[in-house]
GROMACS .gro file of C-alpha atoms in nm:
model
  514
    1MET     CA    1   0.852  -0.781  -1.566
    2ARG     CA    2   0.660  -0.594  -1.290
    3LEU     CA    3   0.302  -0.478  -1.225
    4THR     CA    4   0.293  -0.101  -1.292
    5PRO     CA    5   0.011   0.137  -1.189
    6ALA     CA    6  -0.114   0.116  -1.543
    7LEU     CA    7  -0.172  -0.264  -1.484
    8LEU     CA    8  -0.332  -0.226  -1.146
    9ALA     CA    9  -0.650  -0.369  -1.282
   10LEU     CA   10  -0.457  -0.676  -1.394
   11SER     CA   11  -0.311  -0.722  -1.044
   12LEU     CA   12  -0.660  -0.733  -0.897
   13SER     CA   13  -0.806  -0.985  -1.138
   14ALA     CA   14  -0.749  -1.323  -1.282
   15CYS     CA   15  -0.786  -1.541  -1.589
   16ALA     CA   16  -0.941  -1.878  -1.540
   17ARG     CA   17  -1.030  -2.007  -1.893
   18ALA     CA   18  -1.006  -2.376  -1.820
   19PRO     CA   19  -1.147  -2.452  -1.473
   20LEU     CA   20  -1.142  -2.807  -1.343
   21ALA     CA   21  -1.471  -2.987  -1.419
   22SER     CA   22  -1.662  -3.085  -1.103
   23PRO     CA   23  -2.024  -3.152  -1.033
   24SER     CA   24  -2.219  -2.824  -0.978
   25ARG     CA   25  -2.337  -2.774  -0.618
   26PRO     CA   26  -2.649  -2.602  -0.491
   27GLN     CA   27  -2.595  -2.230  -0.463
   28PRO     CA   28  -2.586  -2.092  -0.109
   29ALA     CA   29  -2.903  -1.906   0.008
   30PRO     CA   30  -2.915  -1.528  -0.089
   31GLY     CA   31  -2.807  -1.290   0.176
   32THR     CA   32  -2.509  -1.505   0.291
   33LEU     CA   33  -2.142  -1.455   0.198
   34SER     CA   34  -2.083  -1.825   0.141
   35GLY     CA   35  -2.035  -1.921  -0.220
   36ASN     CA   36  -1.817  -1.862  -0.524
   37TRP     CA   37  -1.802  -1.496  -0.628
   38VAL     CA   38  -1.642  -1.368  -0.954
   39VAL     CA   39  -1.523  -1.026  -1.068
   40ARG     CA   40  -1.529  -0.999  -1.445
   41GLN     CA   41  -1.326  -0.727  -1.607
   42PRO     CA   42  -1.325  -0.680  -1.982
   43MET     CA   43  -0.974  -0.565  -2.077
   44GLY     CA   44  -1.051  -0.405  -2.412
   45ASP     CA   45  -0.842  -0.657  -2.601
   46GLY     CA   46  -1.094  -0.931  -2.623
   47THR     CA   47  -1.004  -1.096  -2.296
   48THR     CA   48  -1.181  -1.088  -1.960
   49ARG     CA   49  -0.986  -1.092  -1.643
   50ARG     CA   50  -1.162  -1.283  -1.352
   51THR     CA   51  -1.099  -1.276  -0.974
   52TYR     CA   52  -1.257  -1.546  -0.770
   53PHE     CA   53  -1.355  -1.531  -0.404
   54HIS     CA   54  -1.460  -1.870  -0.287
   55LEU     CA   55  -1.590  -1.805   0.065
   56SER     CA   56  -1.753  -2.004   0.335
   57GLN     CA   57  -1.901  -1.841   0.652
   58ARG     CA   58  -2.020  -2.047   0.947
   59GLY     CA   59  -2.286  -1.795   1.064
   60MET     CA   60  -2.353  -1.422   1.052
   61GLY     CA   61  -2.066  -1.256   1.234
   62ASP     CA   62  -1.864  -1.577   1.248
   63SER     CA   63  -1.530  -1.655   1.081
   64ILE     CA   64  -1.492  -1.656   0.704
   65THR     CA   65  -1.262  -1.900   0.525
   66GLY     CA   66  -1.191  -1.997   0.158
   67THR     CA   67  -0.961  -1.912  -0.135
   68ILE     CA   68  -0.889  -1.617  -0.358
   69ARG     CA   69  -0.753  -1.643  -0.714
   70SER     CA   70  -0.635  -1.323  -0.882
   71THR     CA   71  -0.407  -1.300  -1.191
   72GLN     CA   72  -0.085  -1.485  -1.105
   73PHE     CA   73  -0.176  -1.504  -0.739
   74TYR     CA   74  -0.362  -1.787  -0.560
   75TYR     CA   75  -0.433  -1.756  -0.190
   76PRO     CA   76  -0.525  -2.096  -0.069
   77THR     CA   77  -0.585  -1.963   0.292
   78VAL     CA   78  -0.840  -1.695   0.363
   79LEU     CA   79  -0.888  -1.566   0.713
   80GLY     CA   80  -1.173  -1.326   0.786
   81ALA     CA   81  -1.486  -1.233   0.989
   82GLY     CA   82  -1.779  -1.004   0.981
   83GLN     CA   83  -2.139  -0.985   0.872
   84ALA     CA   84  -2.288  -0.947   0.520
   85ASP     CA   85  -2.304  -0.569   0.559
   86SER     CA   86  -1.936  -0.533   0.683
   87PHE     CA   87  -1.653  -0.790   0.671
   88ALA     CA   88  -1.288  -0.817   0.608
   89VAL     CA   89  -1.086  -1.111   0.466
   90THR     CA   90  -0.703  -1.158   0.418
   91GLY     CA   91  -0.566  -1.406   0.158
   92ILE     CA   92  -0.238  -1.581   0.248
   93MET     CA   93   0.000  -1.751   0.003
   94ARG     CA   94   0.358  -1.873   0.027
   95ASP     CA   95   0.603  -1.726  -0.240
   96GLY     CA   96   0.924  -1.913  -0.198
   97ALA     CA   97   1.058  -1.838   0.145
   98SER     CA   98   0.823  -1.540   0.198
   99GLU     CA   99   0.451  -1.492   0.257
  100ARG     CA  100   0.224  -1.277   0.050
  101ARG     CA  101  -0.098  -1.133   0.185
  102ALA     CA  102  -0.398  -0.957   0.018
  103THR     CA  103  -0.672  -0.796   0.229
  104TYR     CA  104  -1.016  -0.695   0.125
  105THR     CA  105  -1.311  -0.533   0.302
  106GLY     CA  106  -1.649  -0.570   0.172
  107ARG     CA  107  -2.030  -0.566   0.204
  108LEU     CA  108  -2.310  -0.754   0.040
  109ALA     CA  109  -2.578  -0.545  -0.135
  110GLY     CA  110  -2.850  -0.747  -0.299
  111ASP     CA  111  -2.685  -0.988  -0.535
  112THR     CA  112  -2.363  -0.796  -0.567
  113LEU     CA  113  -2.057  -0.834  -0.332
  114HIS     CA  114  -1.870  -0.502  -0.307
  115LEU     CA  115  -1.501  -0.559  -0.222
  116TYR     CA  116  -1.242  -0.290  -0.152
  117THR     CA  117  -0.870  -0.324  -0.154
  118ARG     CA  118  -0.563  -0.096  -0.147
  119ARG     CA  119  -0.240  -0.178  -0.339
  120ARG     CA  120  -0.052   0.038  -0.086
  121PRO     CA  121  -0.173   0.171   0.252
  122GLN     CA  122  -0.169   0.527   0.128
  123ASP     CA  123  -0.366   0.454  -0.190
  124ALA     CA  124  -0.742   0.513  -0.223
  125PRO     CA  125  -0.930   0.191  -0.219
  126THR     CA  126  -1.024   0.011  -0.536
  127GLU     CA  127  -1.375  -0.125  -0.555
  128LEU     CA  128  -1.452  -0.460  -0.715
  129LYS     CA  129  -1.799  -0.582  -0.786
  130ALA     CA  130  -1.856  -0.957  -0.765
  131VAL     CA  131  -2.148  -1.179  -0.853
  132ARG     CA  132  -2.222  -1.534  -0.762
  133THR     CA  133  -2.107  -1.810  -1.004
  134ARG     CA  134  -2.090  -2.183  -1.016
  135GLU     CA  135  -1.907  -2.354  -0.733
  136ASP     CA  136  -1.653  -2.513  -0.966
  137GLU     CA  137  -1.578  -2.205  -1.184
  138GLY     CA  138  -1.224  -2.080  -1.160
  139ALA     CA  139  -1.093  -2.377  -0.953
  140TYR     CA  140  -0.711  -2.373  -0.946
  141PRO     CA  141  -0.566  -2.648  -1.181
  142ALA     CA  142  -0.435  -2.964  -1.030
  143ARG     CA  143  -0.057  -3.014  -1.018
  144ILE     CA  144   0.100  -3.198  -1.317
  145GLU     CA  145   0.392  -3.408  -1.211
  146LEU     CA  146   0.727  -3.310  -1.346
  147PRO     CA  147   0.974  -3.509  -1.568
  148ALA     CA  148   1.286  -3.663  -1.432
  149ARG     CA  149   1.580  -3.432  -1.450
  150HIS     CA  150   1.835  -3.464  -1.734
  151PRO     CA  151   2.046  -3.227  -1.938
  152VAL     CA  152   1.887  -3.056  -2.239
  153ALA     CA  153   2.122  -3.028  -2.541
  154ASP     CA  154   2.287  -2.693  -2.617
  155ASN     CA  155   2.080  -2.530  -2.899
  156GLY     CA  156   2.383  -2.365  -3.040
  157LEU     CA  157   2.228  -2.013  -3.019
  158ALA     CA  158   2.321  -1.682  -2.850
  159ARG     CA  159   2.704  -1.733  -2.883
  160THR     CA  160   2.720  -1.368  -2.780
  161PRO     CA  161   2.477  -1.199  -2.561
  162PRO     CA  162   2.138  -1.131  -2.731
  163MET     CA  163   2.073  -0.783  -2.847
  164GLY     CA  164   1.743  -0.618  -2.931
  165TRP     CA  165   1.431  -0.460  -2.771
  166ASN     CA  166   1.165  -0.557  -2.533
  167SER     CA  167   0.825  -0.395  -2.494
  168TRP     CA  168   0.777  -0.412  -2.110
  169ASN     CA  169   0.978  -0.125  -1.962
  170ARG     CA  170   0.815   0.142  -2.176
  171PHE     CA  171   0.480  -0.001  -2.300
  172ALA     CA  172   0.385  -0.265  -2.041
  173GLY     CA  173   0.026  -0.376  -2.117
  174ARG     CA  174  -0.012  -0.105  -2.395
  175VAL     CA  175   0.202  -0.304  -2.637
  176ASP     CA  176   0.030  -0.400  -2.963
  177ASP     CA  177   0.095  -0.492  -3.327
  178ALA     CA  178   0.143  -0.130  -3.446
  179ALA     CA  179   0.392  -0.059  -3.167
  180VAL     CA  180   0.598  -0.368  -3.246
  181ARG     CA  181   0.607  -0.293  -3.617
  182ALA     CA  182   0.710   0.065  -3.538
  183MET     CA  183   0.997  -0.061  -3.320
  184ALA     CA  184   1.108  -0.290  -3.591
  185ASP     CA  185   1.098   0.006  -3.843
  186ALA     CA  186   1.302   0.222  -3.613
  187ILE     CA  187   1.570  -0.048  -3.542
  188ALA     CA  188   1.603  -0.114  -3.921
  189GLY     CA  189   1.633   0.268  -3.993
  190ASN     CA  190   1.831   0.423  -3.721
  191GLY     CA  191   2.151   0.218  -3.718
  192MET     CA  192   2.060  -0.013  -3.424
  193ARG     CA  193   2.031  -0.314  -3.650
  194GLU     CA  194   2.379  -0.263  -3.798
  195ALA     CA  195   2.500  -0.213  -3.436
  196GLY     CA  196   2.372  -0.565  -3.349
  197TYR     CA  197   2.023  -0.525  -3.225
  198LEU     CA  198   1.824  -0.800  -3.379
  199TYR     CA  199   1.542  -0.923  -3.150
  200VAL     CA  200   1.208  -0.743  -3.121
  201ASN     CA  201   1.048  -0.898  -2.816
  202ILE     CA  202   0.686  -0.881  -2.714
  203ASP     CA  203   0.648  -0.921  -2.344
  204ASP     CA  204   0.328  -0.997  -2.142
  205THR     CA  205  -0.040  -0.916  -2.244
  206TRP     CA  206  -0.041  -1.039  -2.597
  207GLU     CA  207  -0.224  -1.361  -2.503
  208GLY     CA  208  -0.583  -1.437  -2.595
  209GLU     CA  209  -0.807  -1.743  -2.532
  210ARG     CA  210  -0.728  -2.099  -2.622
  211ASP     CA  211  -0.924  -2.249  -2.907
  212ALA     CA  212  -1.133  -2.569  -2.892
  213GLN     CA  213  -0.807  -2.775  -2.951
  214GLY     CA  214  -0.624  -2.594  -2.674
  215ASN     CA  215  -0.402  -2.383  -2.910
  216ILE     CA  216  -0.309  -2.040  -2.774
  217THR     CA  217  -0.421  -1.748  -2.969
  218ALA     CA  218  -0.327  -1.373  -2.960
  219ASN     CA  219  -0.587  -1.119  -2.845
  220ARG     CA  220  -0.726  -0.830  -3.041
  221LYS     CA  221  -0.405  -0.629  -3.005
  222PHE     CA  222  -0.231  -0.879  -3.220
  223PRO     CA  223  -0.457  -0.983  -3.508
  224ASP     CA  224  -0.203  -1.191  -3.693
  225MET     CA  225   0.111  -1.311  -3.531
  226LYS     CA  226   0.239  -1.493  -3.835
  227ALA     CA  227   0.197  -1.176  -4.035
  228LEU     CA  228   0.375  -0.973  -3.764
  229ALA     CA  229   0.673  -1.226  -3.761
  230ASP     CA  230   0.697  -1.200  -4.141
  231TYR     CA  231   0.708  -0.826  -4.127
  232VAL     CA  232   0.982  -0.832  -3.859
  233HIS     CA  233   1.180  -1.091  -4.047
  234ALA     CA  234   1.161  -0.879  -4.369
  235LYS     CA  235   1.341  -0.608  -4.184
  236GLY     CA  236   1.629  -0.847  -4.111
  237LEU     CA  237   1.526  -0.879  -3.749
  238ARG     CA  238   1.379  -1.154  -3.525
  239LEU     CA  239   1.063  -1.172  -3.318
  240GLY     CA  240   1.038  -1.277  -2.954
  241ILE     CA  241   0.742  -1.358  -2.735
  242TYR     CA  242   0.661  -1.424  -2.373
  243SER     CA  243   0.489  -1.689  -2.155
  244SER     CA  244   0.493  -1.845  -1.818
  245PRO     CA  245   0.506  -2.209  -1.688
  246GLY     CA  246   0.209  -2.124  -1.470
  247PRO     CA  247  -0.169  -2.125  -1.551
  248ASN     CA  248  -0.136  -1.748  -1.570
  249THR     CA  249   0.134  -1.489  -1.666
  250CYS     CA  250   0.238  -1.206  -1.432
  251ALA     CA  251  -0.042  -0.986  -1.573
  252GLY     CA  252  -0.297  -1.258  -1.547
  253TYR     CA  253  -0.314  -1.370  -1.915
  254GLU     CA  254  -0.305  -1.732  -2.037
  255GLY     CA  255   0.020  -1.917  -1.933
  256SER     CA  256   0.165  -2.234  -2.080
  257TYR     CA  257   0.083  -2.470  -1.800
  258GLY     CA  258  -0.019  -2.814  -1.942
  259HIS     CA  259   0.027  -2.683  -2.297
  260GLU     CA  260   0.416  -2.648  -2.319
  261ALA     CA  261   0.471  -2.864  -2.627
  262GLN     CA  262   0.160  -2.731  -2.790
  263ASP     CA  263   0.256  -2.367  -2.732
  264ALA     CA  264   0.612  -2.426  -2.853
  265ARG     CA  265   0.475  -2.564  -3.174
  266THR     CA  266   0.249  -2.269  -3.216
  267TRP     CA  267   0.532  -2.029  -3.167
  268ALA     CA  268   0.747  -2.203  -3.413
  269ALA     CA  269   0.469  -2.198  -3.671
  270TRP     CA  270   0.425  -1.823  -3.627
  271GLY     CA  271   0.795  -1.777  -3.678
  272ILE     CA  272   0.905  -1.686  -3.320
  273ASP     CA  273   1.275  -1.661  -3.256
  274TYR     CA  274   1.295  -1.589  -2.878
  275VAL     CA  275   1.095  -1.703  -2.577
  276LYS     CA  276   1.103  -1.532  -2.247
  277TYR     CA  277   0.959  -1.771  -1.983
  278ASP     CA  278   0.852  -1.599  -1.657
  279TRP     CA  279   0.799  -1.804  -1.330
  280CYS     CA  280   0.494  -1.610  -1.188
  281GLY     CA  281   0.192  -1.838  -1.150
  282ALA     CA  282   0.402  -2.152  -1.145
  283ARG     CA  283   0.489  -2.077  -0.781
  284ASN     CA  284   0.141  -2.171  -0.678
  285LEU     CA  285   0.190  -2.534  -0.809
  286TYR     CA  286   0.565  -2.594  -0.766
  287ALA     CA  287   0.832  -2.523  -0.504
  288ASP     CA  288   1.153  -2.334  -0.594
  289ALA     CA  289   1.350  -2.662  -0.575
  290GLU     CA  290   1.138  -2.792  -0.875
  291MET     CA  291   1.226  -2.496  -1.100
  292PRO     CA  292   1.497  -2.688  -1.301
  293ALA     CA  293   1.238  -2.954  -1.406
  294VAL     CA  294   0.974  -2.699  -1.488
  295TYR     CA  295   1.213  -2.507  -1.710
  296GLN     CA  296   1.356  -2.822  -1.856
  297LYS     CA  297   1.005  -2.904  -1.988
  298MET     CA  298   0.991  -2.594  -2.204
  299GLY     CA  299   1.351  -2.616  -2.301
  300GLU     CA  300   1.291  -2.962  -2.452
  301ALA     CA  301   0.961  -2.842  -2.610
  302LEU     CA  302   1.135  -2.560  -2.783
  303GLN     CA  303   1.412  -2.780  -2.924
  304ALA     CA  304   1.157  -3.039  -3.034
  305THR     CA  305   1.001  -2.785  -3.277
  306GLY     CA  306   1.317  -2.791  -3.490
  307ARG     CA  307   1.313  -2.402  -3.500
  308PRO     CA  308   1.607  -2.215  -3.361
  309ILE     CA  309   1.461  -2.029  -3.053
  310VAL     CA  310   1.652  -1.845  -2.799
  311TYR     CA  311   1.532  -1.952  -2.451
  312SER     CA  312   1.540  -1.683  -2.183
  313LEU     CA  313   1.464  -1.799  -1.817
  314CYS     CA  314   1.300  -1.526  -1.606
  315GLN     CA  315   1.269  -1.640  -1.236
  316TYR     CA  316   1.455  -1.355  -1.075
  317GLY     CA  317   1.766  -1.531  -0.973
  318ARG     CA  318   1.599  -1.775  -0.740
  319LEU     CA  319   1.758  -2.114  -0.662
  320ASP     CA  320   2.096  -2.000  -0.797
  321VAL     CA  321   1.968  -2.040  -1.149
  322TRP     CA  322   2.319  -1.967  -1.288
  323ARG     CA  323   2.420  -2.313  -1.170
  324TRP     CA  324   2.150  -2.499  -1.369
  325GLY     CA  325   2.010  -2.265  -1.634
  326ALA     CA  326   2.232  -2.405  -1.904
  327GLU     CA  327   2.139  -2.767  -1.814
  328VAL     CA  328   1.769  -2.700  -1.888
  329GLY     CA  329   1.839  -2.544  -2.231
  330GLY     CA  330   1.854  -2.186  -2.121
  331ASN     CA  331   2.047  -1.928  -2.320
  332LEU     CA  332   2.011  -1.659  -2.063
  333TRP     CA  333   1.873  -1.643  -1.710
  334ARG     CA  334   1.764  -1.348  -1.499
  335THR     CA  335   1.992  -1.306  -1.195
  336THR     CA  336   1.784  -1.048  -1.012
  337GLY     CA  337   1.449  -0.893  -0.947
  338ASP     CA  338   1.307  -0.634  -1.193
  339ILE     CA  339   1.502  -0.328  -1.280
  340ARG     CA  340   1.357   0.022  -1.255
  341ASP     CA  341   1.457   0.337  -1.440
  342ALA     CA  342   1.640   0.483  -1.144
  343TRP     CA  343   2.013   0.508  -1.035
  344ALA     CA  344   1.950   0.322  -0.715
  345SER     CA  345   1.792   0.027  -0.890
  346MET     CA  346   2.025  -0.002  -1.183
  347SER     CA  347   2.345   0.043  -0.974
  348ARG     CA  348   2.233  -0.196  -0.705
  349ILE     CA  349   2.158  -0.466  -0.963
  350GLY     CA  350   2.457  -0.416  -1.186
  351PHE     CA  351   2.730  -0.381  -0.928
  352ALA     CA  352   2.609  -0.698  -0.756
  353GLN     CA  353   2.691  -0.936  -1.045
  354ASP     CA  354   3.065  -0.982  -0.968
  355SER     CA  355   3.050  -1.328  -0.817
  356LEU     CA  356   2.840  -1.469  -1.103
  357ALA     CA  357   3.119  -1.431  -1.364
  358PRO     CA  358   3.228  -1.793  -1.372
  359PHE     CA  359   2.883  -1.906  -1.494
  360ALA     CA  360   2.879  -1.693  -1.808
  361ARG     CA  361   3.005  -1.831  -2.140
  362PRO     CA  362   2.908  -1.829  -2.510
  363GLY     CA  363   2.549  -1.954  -2.538
  364HIS     CA  364   2.471  -1.912  -2.169
  365TRP     CA  365   2.453  -1.563  -2.003
  366ASN     CA  366   2.368  -1.401  -1.679
  367ASP     CA  367   2.090  -1.142  -1.732
  368PRO     CA  368   2.064  -0.849  -1.493
  369ASP     CA  369   1.741  -0.743  -1.674
  370MET     CA  370   1.662  -0.515  -1.960
  371LEU     CA  371   1.807  -0.177  -2.034
  372GLU     CA  372   1.630   0.142  -1.912
  373ILE     CA  373   1.840   0.375  -2.121
  374GLY     CA  374   1.623   0.656  -2.268
  375ASN     CA  375   1.323   0.613  -2.040
  376GLY     CA  376   1.386   0.937  -1.862
  377GLY     CA  377   1.459   0.845  -1.505
  378MET     CA  378   1.838   0.888  -1.522
  379SER     CA  379   2.090   1.122  -1.657
  380GLU     CA  380   2.302   1.068  -1.962
  381ASP     CA  381   2.608   0.995  -1.744
  382GLU     CA  382   2.405   0.740  -1.555
  383TYR     CA  383   2.282   0.579  -1.880
  384ARG     CA  384   2.648   0.561  -2.003
  385THR     CA  385   2.727   0.374  -1.681
  386HIS     CA  386   2.428   0.142  -1.744
  387MET     CA  387   2.556   0.059  -2.096
  388SER     CA  388   2.913   0.031  -1.984
  389LEU     CA  389   2.834  -0.198  -1.694
  390TRP     CA  390   2.613  -0.428  -1.875
  391SER     CA  391   2.884  -0.456  -2.150
  392ILE     CA  392   3.147  -0.538  -1.893
  393LEU     CA  393   2.906  -0.803  -1.756
  394ALA     CA  394   2.861  -0.960  -2.094
  395ALA     CA  395   2.487  -0.908  -2.033
  396PRO     CA  396   2.215  -0.914  -2.299
  397LEU     CA  397   2.148  -0.565  -2.433
  398LEU     CA  398   1.770  -0.538  -2.474
  399ALA     CA  399   1.665  -0.175  -2.517
  400GLY     CA  400   1.340  -0.086  -2.326
  401ASN     CA  401   1.271   0.265  -2.447
  402ASP     CA  402   1.048   0.408  -2.718
  403LEU     CA  403   1.286   0.395  -3.018
  404ARG     CA  404   1.068   0.630  -3.230
  405THR     CA  405   1.115   0.932  -2.999
  406MET     CA  406   1.457   0.901  -2.841
  407SER     CA  407   1.706   1.182  -2.863
  408PRO     CA  408   2.026   1.167  -3.072
  409ALA     CA  409   2.224   1.148  -2.744
  410ILE     CA  410   2.030   0.838  -2.628
  411LEU     CA  411   2.071   0.676  -2.970
  412ALA     CA  412   2.444   0.745  -2.946
  413ILE     CA  413   2.460   0.569  -2.612
  414LEU     CA  414   2.273   0.257  -2.732
  415THR     CA  415   2.473   0.241  -3.061
  416ASN     CA  416   2.826   0.300  -2.932
  417ARG     CA  417   3.000   0.039  -3.146
  418GLU     CA  418   3.322   0.035  -2.936
  419VAL     CA  419   3.130  -0.035  -2.608
  420ILE     CA  420   2.910  -0.291  -2.793
  421ALA     CA  421   3.218  -0.469  -2.917
  422VAL     CA  422   3.305  -0.527  -2.552
  423ASP     CA  423   2.963  -0.673  -2.475
  424GLN     CA  424   2.974  -0.893  -2.786
  425ASP     CA  425   3.336  -1.016  -2.748
  426PRO     CA  426   3.352  -1.373  -2.878
  427GLY     CA  427   3.562  -1.471  -2.579
  428GLY     CA  428   3.242  -1.468  -2.374
  429ARG     CA  429   3.415  -1.404  -2.039
  430GLN     CA  430   3.224  -1.182  -1.797
  431GLY     CA  431   3.410  -0.898  -1.635
  432ARG     CA  432   3.477  -0.858  -1.261
  433ARG     CA  433   3.555  -0.593  -1.004
  434ALA     CA  434   3.939  -0.551  -0.998
  435GLY     CA  435   3.998  -0.255  -0.769
  436GLY     CA  436   3.884   0.078  -0.639
  437SER     CA  437   3.794   0.228  -0.298
  438GLY     CA  438   3.470   0.338  -0.151
  439GLU     CA  439   3.230   0.467  -0.409
  440GLN     CA  440   3.486   0.429  -0.689
  441GLU     CA  441   3.520   0.094  -0.848
  442ILE     CA  442   3.735  -0.046  -1.131
  443TRP     CA  443   3.614  -0.341  -1.329
  444THR     CA  444   3.802  -0.532  -1.598
  445ARG     CA  445   3.701  -0.776  -1.862
  446PRO     CA  446   3.942  -1.001  -2.053
  447LEU     CA  447   3.868  -0.998  -2.426
  448ALA     CA  448   3.956  -1.228  -2.717
  449GLY     CA  449   4.303  -1.174  -2.863
  450GLY     CA  450   4.450  -1.051  -2.539
  451ASP     CA  451   4.273  -0.709  -2.514
  452VAL     CA  452   4.128  -0.592  -2.177
  453ALA     CA  453   3.828  -0.373  -2.115
  454VAL     CA  454   3.865  -0.149  -1.809
  455ALA     CA  455   3.586   0.068  -1.662
  456LEU     CA  456   3.633   0.334  -1.400
  457PHE     CA  457   3.290   0.370  -1.227
  458ASN     CA  458   3.224   0.657  -0.989
  459ARG     CA  459   2.914   0.562  -0.777
  460GLY     CA  460   2.952   0.878  -0.575
  461ASP     CA  461   2.740   1.198  -0.594
  462VAL     CA  462   3.022   1.423  -0.697
  463ALA     CA  463   3.290   1.398  -0.969
  464ALA     CA  464   3.605   1.233  -0.856
  465PRO     CA  465   3.962   1.164  -0.993
  466MET     CA  466   4.030   0.797  -1.049
  467THR     CA  467   4.345   0.620  -1.151
  468ALA     CA  468   4.391   0.275  -1.316
  469ARG     CA  469   4.737   0.135  -1.261
  470TRP     CA  470   4.794  -0.145  -1.507
  471ALA     CA  471   5.018  -0.344  -1.271
  472GLU     CA  472   4.753  -0.335  -1.002
  473LEU     CA  473   4.511  -0.478  -1.260
  474GLY     CA  474   4.726  -0.778  -1.321
  475LEU     CA  475   4.877  -0.668  -1.654
  476SER     CA  476   5.234  -0.791  -1.703
  477ALA     CA  477   5.325  -0.509  -1.929
  478ALA     CA  478   5.198  -0.164  -2.021
  479PRO     CA  479   4.955  -0.173  -2.308
  480ALA     CA  480   5.065  -0.049  -2.650
  481ARG     CA  481   4.739   0.132  -2.704
  482VAL     CA  482   4.465   0.273  -2.468
  483ARG     CA  483   4.132   0.373  -2.615
  484ASP     CA  484   3.872   0.575  -2.441
  485LEU     CA  485   3.546   0.417  -2.569
  486TRP     CA  486   3.307   0.707  -2.491
  487ALA     CA  487   3.544   0.978  -2.609
  488HIS     CA  488   3.635   0.765  -2.914
  489ALA     CA  489   3.997   0.863  -2.882
  490ASP     CA  490   4.335   0.711  -2.791
  491VAL     CA  491   4.482   0.835  -2.456
  492PRO     CA  492   4.842   0.807  -2.335
  493ALA     CA  493   4.945   0.454  -2.269
  494ALA     CA  494   5.188   0.490  -1.974
  495SER     CA  495   5.188   0.271  -1.661
  496ALA     CA  496   4.862   0.415  -1.545
  497TYR     CA  497   4.571   0.637  -1.654
  498THR     CA  498   4.396   0.909  -1.451
  499ALA     CA  499   4.065   1.072  -1.532
  500THR     CA  500   3.799   1.275  -1.351
  501VAL     CA  501   3.486   1.061  -1.360
  502PRO     CA  502   3.156   1.242  -1.336
  503ALA     CA  503   2.916   1.167  -1.057
  504HIS     CA  504   2.751   0.830  -1.130
  505GLY     CA  505   2.951   0.826  -1.446
  506VAL     CA  506   3.214   0.611  -1.612
  507VAL     CA  507   3.539   0.618  -1.818
  508MET     CA  508   3.559   0.305  -2.027
  509LEU     CA  509   3.886   0.193  -2.176
  510ARG     CA  510   4.014  -0.077  -2.414
  511LEU     CA  511   4.376  -0.185  -2.364
  512SER     CA  512   4.563  -0.343  -2.651
  513ALA     CA  513   4.899  -0.505  -2.657
  514ARG     CA  514   4.950  -0.399  -3.009
   0.00000   0.00000   0.00000
């Protein structure tokens, strides 16, 4: 997932519901910047986001140090200077091999600290108003040591790539119970269920507070998760949910840190069938090299519930996750950063998956992120390329659009049974680039029973003729049948096939020996 403009408020705030206990200290004298400052933002769903600025100033006009905690971000180093009526601070954190910075300017007026920040240099500043709080409030949790590495048993699920819908691309933080029910209704009524779409997945921002026993609850947007799961199940579908191994999720809601087994039991009791587990805040406690042990912990917790739950690893392809994702119980793992509803993003991600083919197999899939088909940022030709490429890649097919309002053309792309059959081929072998030149690429995928899928992709900006020659693609004999999967028609099965492929478009074929 990514932080969208609609979630800017989330990116500037933090959730700290279980601060470390420590003795309270005397409050700094009024009129100084030193102290622990908190920004409290009611989010309208029963939760409050909190951003903490724990600052120390050595004297008026002298240097400012401290920490900043904001949603998934924790800046353990603060550098700054200035006086109470005008100062600037920059928080610095490590994120894998890179460095992340957050800069605020500010002034103290009475008992309120006014802070200003820009998400991008060209944006207008956002103002945050902070007040003093206890010195120990919002302290970042201590690191919990990780278990020894060992393989997690295969859960037997996802023998073909999961298909369904996920809330993030279209709804982000606006997802709620009514929207999820409406998507389930649409899938059950528009032919998507029969085409193979089964999972209805809630992404970030569903989380509420933990109760007195530490059990995770949903916020006001989801008044009864068990009832929602029952509703989705009654439609012949399955319900998915989202969390993070960090204290906070990407949007700053409650993560599963320190509550892995407890959360897994809660989800199982609700009737959850799929868990997406997003790295986010865990990076503030663990190094990338520790990811396998972190994900193993939840993999074991899910299996210990006894409920069949598909396990989706979301950590953006770091640490070559495809090499260890299956060992920690993962059924699929993100191989890339977040996709956007744009040709440049989709094509850059999709066409970069070639070398990962050896790591895909039944039950364990490379995941180049969710589908953007129908969200409006690409043409129908580009969306057909999106669907074709993901199917050649044996990728999960998780629609991300509003299923209630899509056009018949978009529905036809998402429910093309012949293309879906390639994605869902039981052989489970991922396709690879097999030929082409320049902006034209030919990809093939071996299918169960000896068939072969062939896709002619034109990444160029103008239509272009393309020819697939069977011998050059490694076929020992001409196929008995060649089927155009978008035209839904057989085409001549000679020694080659030539077609004019639209700009950013595709011609997708299925070759059969009989």
